[in-house]
Amino acid sequence: DVKVTQSSRYLVKRTGEKVFLECVQDMDHENMFWYRQDPGLGLRLIYFSYDVKMKEKGDIPEGYSVSREKKERFSLILESASTNQTSMYLCASSTFGKNQPQHFGDGTRLSIL
Amino acid sequence: ELKVEQNPLFLSMQEGKNYTIYCNYSTTSDRLYWYRQDPGKSLESLFVLLSNGAVKQEGRLMASLDTKARLSTLHITAAVHDLSATYFCAGKNFGNEKLTFGTGTRLTIIP
């Protein structure tokens, strides 16, 4: 089974802090994704990556950056956290292939005070 | 840019009844996914639909895809309490691996 592990389930930070969310997958997947989930808005894609050191902006990249130094690890960075970034953050990974879904981690509930 | 609309947003139904969740998408998509999310949990993949007319079934859930109408449906047969969850559809953007999600349908099955 694919395992996508996010480093924290719950995180509380202060406005202006630099915040790192970590995600690791154990299936050698090429693709990794960061989403945020907010009530009534579904999941919105922040950034994704097809390969090491490669990144592409999703639909809502403002205020975020990412890092992929190793194939199995994809980090989301909030450069200067703001209260409107309080949300549930979900990491996912997938491999290329028509029958392959994205596999999700358990999520990190981030609160910015 | 692909847009995905899902309805209804909330659905409360009695055990034993049948119902359908609808997922409309705006432009060409070569893959349609259905996911389930239980409260406080992550998303679990249910179905991947690839082609027009595709139908997949797992237990009391059946998903179908009509690419001409740009519509996918998730049909629930003889609902049981265990099916209470939020269900999401997602379309794959043509030409890349991005998924665009619907807003989800929160399904509550009442005994």
Coordinates of C-alpha atoms in Angstrom, one line a residue:
Chain A
D1 CA 0.0 0.0 0.0
V2 CA 1.1 3.5 -0.7
K3 CA 2.0 5.5 2.3
V4 CA 2.0 9.3 2.3
T5 CA 3.1 10.7 5.6
Q6 CA 2.7 14.3 6.7
S7 CA 4.9 15.4 9.5
S8 CA 2.3 16.9 11.8
R9 CA -1.5 16.4 12.3
Y10 CA -1.9 19.7 14.1
L11 CA 0.2 22.8 14.1
V12 CA -0.2 26.2 15.7
K13 CA 1.9 29.1 14.5
R14 CA 2.0 32.8 14.8
T15 CA 1.4 35.5 12.2
G16 CA 4.6 36.3 10.4
E17 CA 6.4 33.0 11.2
K18 CA 8.0 30.9 8.5
V19 CA 6.2 27.6 8.5
F20 CA 7.3 24.3 7.0
L21 CA 5.0 21.4 6.2
E22 CA 6.7 18.1 5.3
C23 CA 5.4 15.2 3.2
V24 CA 7.1 11.9 2.5
Q25 CA 5.9 9.1 0.2
D26 CA 7.3 5.6 0.1
M27 CA 6.2 4.4 -3.3
D28 CA 8.8 6.1 -5.6
H29 CA 6.0 8.2 -7.1
E30 CA 7.1 10.9 -9.6
N31 CA 4.3 13.3 -8.8
M32 CA 3.6 15.1 -5.6
F33 CA 1.0 17.7 -4.7
W34 CA 0.0 20.1 -2.0
Y35 CA -3.7 21.1 -1.5
R36 CA -5.5 23.1 1.0
Q37 CA -9.0 22.1 2.0
D38 CA -11.5 24.7 3.3
P39 CA -15.3 24.2 4.1
G40 CA -17.4 24.8 1.0
L41 CA -14.4 25.2 -1.3
G42 CA -13.3 21.6 -1.7
L43 CA -9.6 21.0 -2.3
R44 CA -7.5 23.6 -4.1
L45 CA -4.1 22.9 -5.5
I46 CA -1.3 25.0 -4.2
Y47 CA 1.8 23.5 -6.0
F48 CA 2.8 20.3 -7.6
S49 CA 6.0 18.6 -8.7
Y50 CA 6.8 16.0 -11.4
D51 CA 10.4 15.5 -10.5
V52 CA 13.2 16.4 -8.1
K53 CA 13.9 20.1 -8.1
M54 CA 10.9 20.7 -10.3
K55 CA 7.8 22.6 -9.3
E56 CA 4.7 24.1 -10.9
K57 CA 2.2 26.5 -9.5
G58 CA -1.3 25.3 -8.9
D59 CA -4.4 27.4 -8.6
I60 CA -3.6 29.3 -5.4
P61 CA 0.2 29.6 -5.0
E62 CA 0.4 33.1 -3.5
G63 CA 2.0 33.1 -0.1
Y64 CA 3.5 29.7 -0.5
S65 CA 6.6 28.1 -1.9
V66 CA 7.7 24.4 -2.2
S67 CA 10.9 22.4 -2.2
R68 CA 11.6 19.0 -3.6
E69 CA 15.2 18.1 -3.0
K70 CA 14.6 14.3 -2.9
K71 CA 12.0 12.3 -4.9
E72 CA 10.2 11.0 -1.8
R73 CA 9.9 14.4 0.0
F74 CA 7.9 17.5 -0.9
S75 CA 7.8 20.4 1.5
L76 CA 5.4 23.3 1.6
I77 CA 6.6 26.6 3.0
L78 CA 4.6 29.5 4.2
E79 CA 7.1 32.3 3.9
S80 CA 5.3 34.7 6.3
A81 CA 2.2 33.0 7.8
S82 CA -1.0 35.0 7.8
T83 CA -4.4 34.2 9.5
N84 CA -6.0 33.5 6.1
Q85 CA -3.7 30.5 5.7
T86 CA -5.4 28.7 8.6
S87 CA -6.6 25.6 6.9
M88 CA -6.3 21.8 6.4
Y89 CA -3.3 21.0 4.2
L90 CA -3.2 17.8 2.3
C91 CA -0.3 16.2 0.5
A92 CA -0.7 13.7 -2.3
S93 CA 1.4 11.6 -4.6
S94 CA 0.9 9.7 -7.8
T95 CA 2.6 7.9 -10.5
F96 CA 2.0 8.3 -14.2
G97 CA -0.6 5.9 -15.7
K98 CA -4.2 6.1 -16.6
N99 CA -5.5 3.9 -13.8
Q100 CA -3.6 5.6 -11.0
P101 CA -5.3 7.8 -8.5
Q102 CA -3.6 10.4 -6.3
H103 CA -2.9 9.0 -2.8
F104 CA -3.4 11.4 0.1
G105 CA -1.8 11.8 3.5
D106 CA -3.8 12.3 6.7
G107 CA -3.5 16.1 6.5
T108 CA -2.1 18.8 8.7
R109 CA -4.6 21.1 10.4
L110 CA -2.7 24.4 10.6
S111 CA -3.8 27.3 12.7
I112 CA -2.2 30.7 12.4
L113 CA -2.8 33.0 15.4
Chain B
E1 CA -9.2 25.7 -17.3
L2 CA -11.2 22.8 -16.0
K3 CA -14.0 23.6 -13.6
V4 CA -15.9 20.9 -11.7
E5 CA -19.4 21.4 -10.2
Q6 CA -20.8 18.8 -7.8
N7 CA -24.3 18.6 -6.4
P8 CA -25.9 18.4 -4.1
L9 CA -23.6 19.9 -1.4
F10 CA -25.5 18.2 1.4
L11 CA -27.6 15.0 1.2
S12 CA -29.5 13.4 4.0
M13 CA -31.2 10.2 3.2
Q14 CA -32.7 7.2 4.9
E15 CA -31.2 3.8 5.1
G16 CA -32.4 1.6 2.3
K17 CA -33.0 4.4 -0.2
N18 CA -31.3 5.1 -3.5
Y19 CA -29.7 8.4 -4.5
T20 CA -27.3 9.9 -7.0
I21 CA -24.6 12.5 -6.7
Y22 CA -23.9 14.5 -9.8
C23 CA -20.6 15.9 -11.1
N24 CA -20.4 18.2 -14.1
Y25 CA -17.2 19.4 -15.6
S26 CA -16.5 22.2 -18.0
T27 CA -14.0 21.2 -20.6
T28 CA -12.3 18.0 -21.9
S29 CA -10.9 15.8 -19.2
D30 CA -9.4 12.4 -19.8
R31 CA -10.0 11.0 -16.3
L32 CA -12.6 11.4 -13.6
Y33 CA -12.0 10.3 -10.0
W34 CA -14.3 9.8 -7.1
Y35 CA -13.0 10.0 -3.5
R36 CA -14.5 9.4 -0.1
Q37 CA -13.5 11.3 3.0
D38 CA -14.6 10.4 6.5
P39 CA -14.6 13.2 9.2
G40 CA -11.0 13.9 10.3
K41 CA -9.6 11.5 7.9
S42 CA -7.9 11.7 4.5
L43 CA -9.2 11.1 1.1
E44 CA -9.7 7.5 -0.1
S45 CA -9.8 6.7 -3.8
L46 CA -13.0 5.0 -4.9
F47 CA -13.1 5.0 -8.7
V48 CA -11.1 6.1 -11.7
L49 CA -13.2 6.5 -14.8
L50 CA -11.3 6.7 -18.1
S51 CA -13.6 6.6 -21.1
N52 CA -17.1 7.5 -22.2
G53 CA -19.6 5.0 -20.9
A54 CA -17.3 3.7 -18.2
V55 CA -19.1 2.2 -15.3
K56 CA -17.5 0.9 -12.1
Q57 CA -19.1 -0.7 -9.1
E58 CA -18.0 -1.4 -5.6
G59 CA -20.6 -2.7 -3.2
R60 CA -23.5 -0.2 -3.0
L61 CA -21.7 2.4 -5.0
M62 CA -21.7 2.7 -8.7
A63 CA -19.9 5.4 -10.8
S64 CA -20.4 6.2 -14.4
L65 CA -19.0 8.7 -16.9
D66 CA -20.6 10.4 -19.9
T67 CA -17.9 12.4 -21.6
K68 CA -20.3 13.9 -24.2
A69 CA -22.5 15.4 -21.5
R70 CA -19.4 16.1 -19.3
L71 CA -21.2 14.4 -16.5
S72 CA -20.2 11.7 -14.0
T73 CA -22.6 10.2 -11.4
L74 CA -22.1 8.3 -8.2
H75 CA -25.2 6.2 -7.5
I76 CA -25.8 4.8 -4.0
T77 CA -28.0 1.8 -3.8
A78 CA -29.9 0.8 -0.6
A79 CA -27.9 3.2 1.5
V80 CA -26.5 2.0 4.8
H81 CA -25.1 4.1 7.7
D82 CA -21.5 3.2 6.9
L83 CA -21.7 5.2 3.7
S84 CA -22.0 8.4 5.6
A85 CA -19.1 10.5 4.5
T86 CA -18.1 13.4 2.2
Y87 CA -17.7 12.4 -1.5
F88 CA -15.6 14.3 -3.9
C89 CA -15.3 14.1 -7.7
A90 CA -12.2 15.4 -9.4
G91 CA -11.4 15.8 -13.1
K92 CA -7.9 15.5 -14.5
N93 CA -6.8 18.6 -16.5
F94 CA -6.0 17.6 -20.0
G95 CA -2.2 17.7 -20.7
N96 CA -1.0 17.5 -17.2
E97 CA -1.5 15.7 -13.9
K98 CA -3.5 18.4 -12.1
L99 CA -6.8 17.5 -10.6
T100 CA -9.6 19.9 -10.1
F101 CA -12.0 18.9 -7.3
G102 CA -15.6 19.6 -6.8
T103 CA -16.7 21.1 -3.5
G104 CA -17.8 17.7 -2.2
T105 CA -21.2 16.2 -1.1
R106 CA -21.7 15.6 2.5
L107 CA -23.8 12.5 2.7
T108 CA -25.6 11.5 5.9
I109 CA -27.5 8.3 6.1
I110 CA -30.2 8.3 8.7
P111 CA -31.2 5.0 10.3

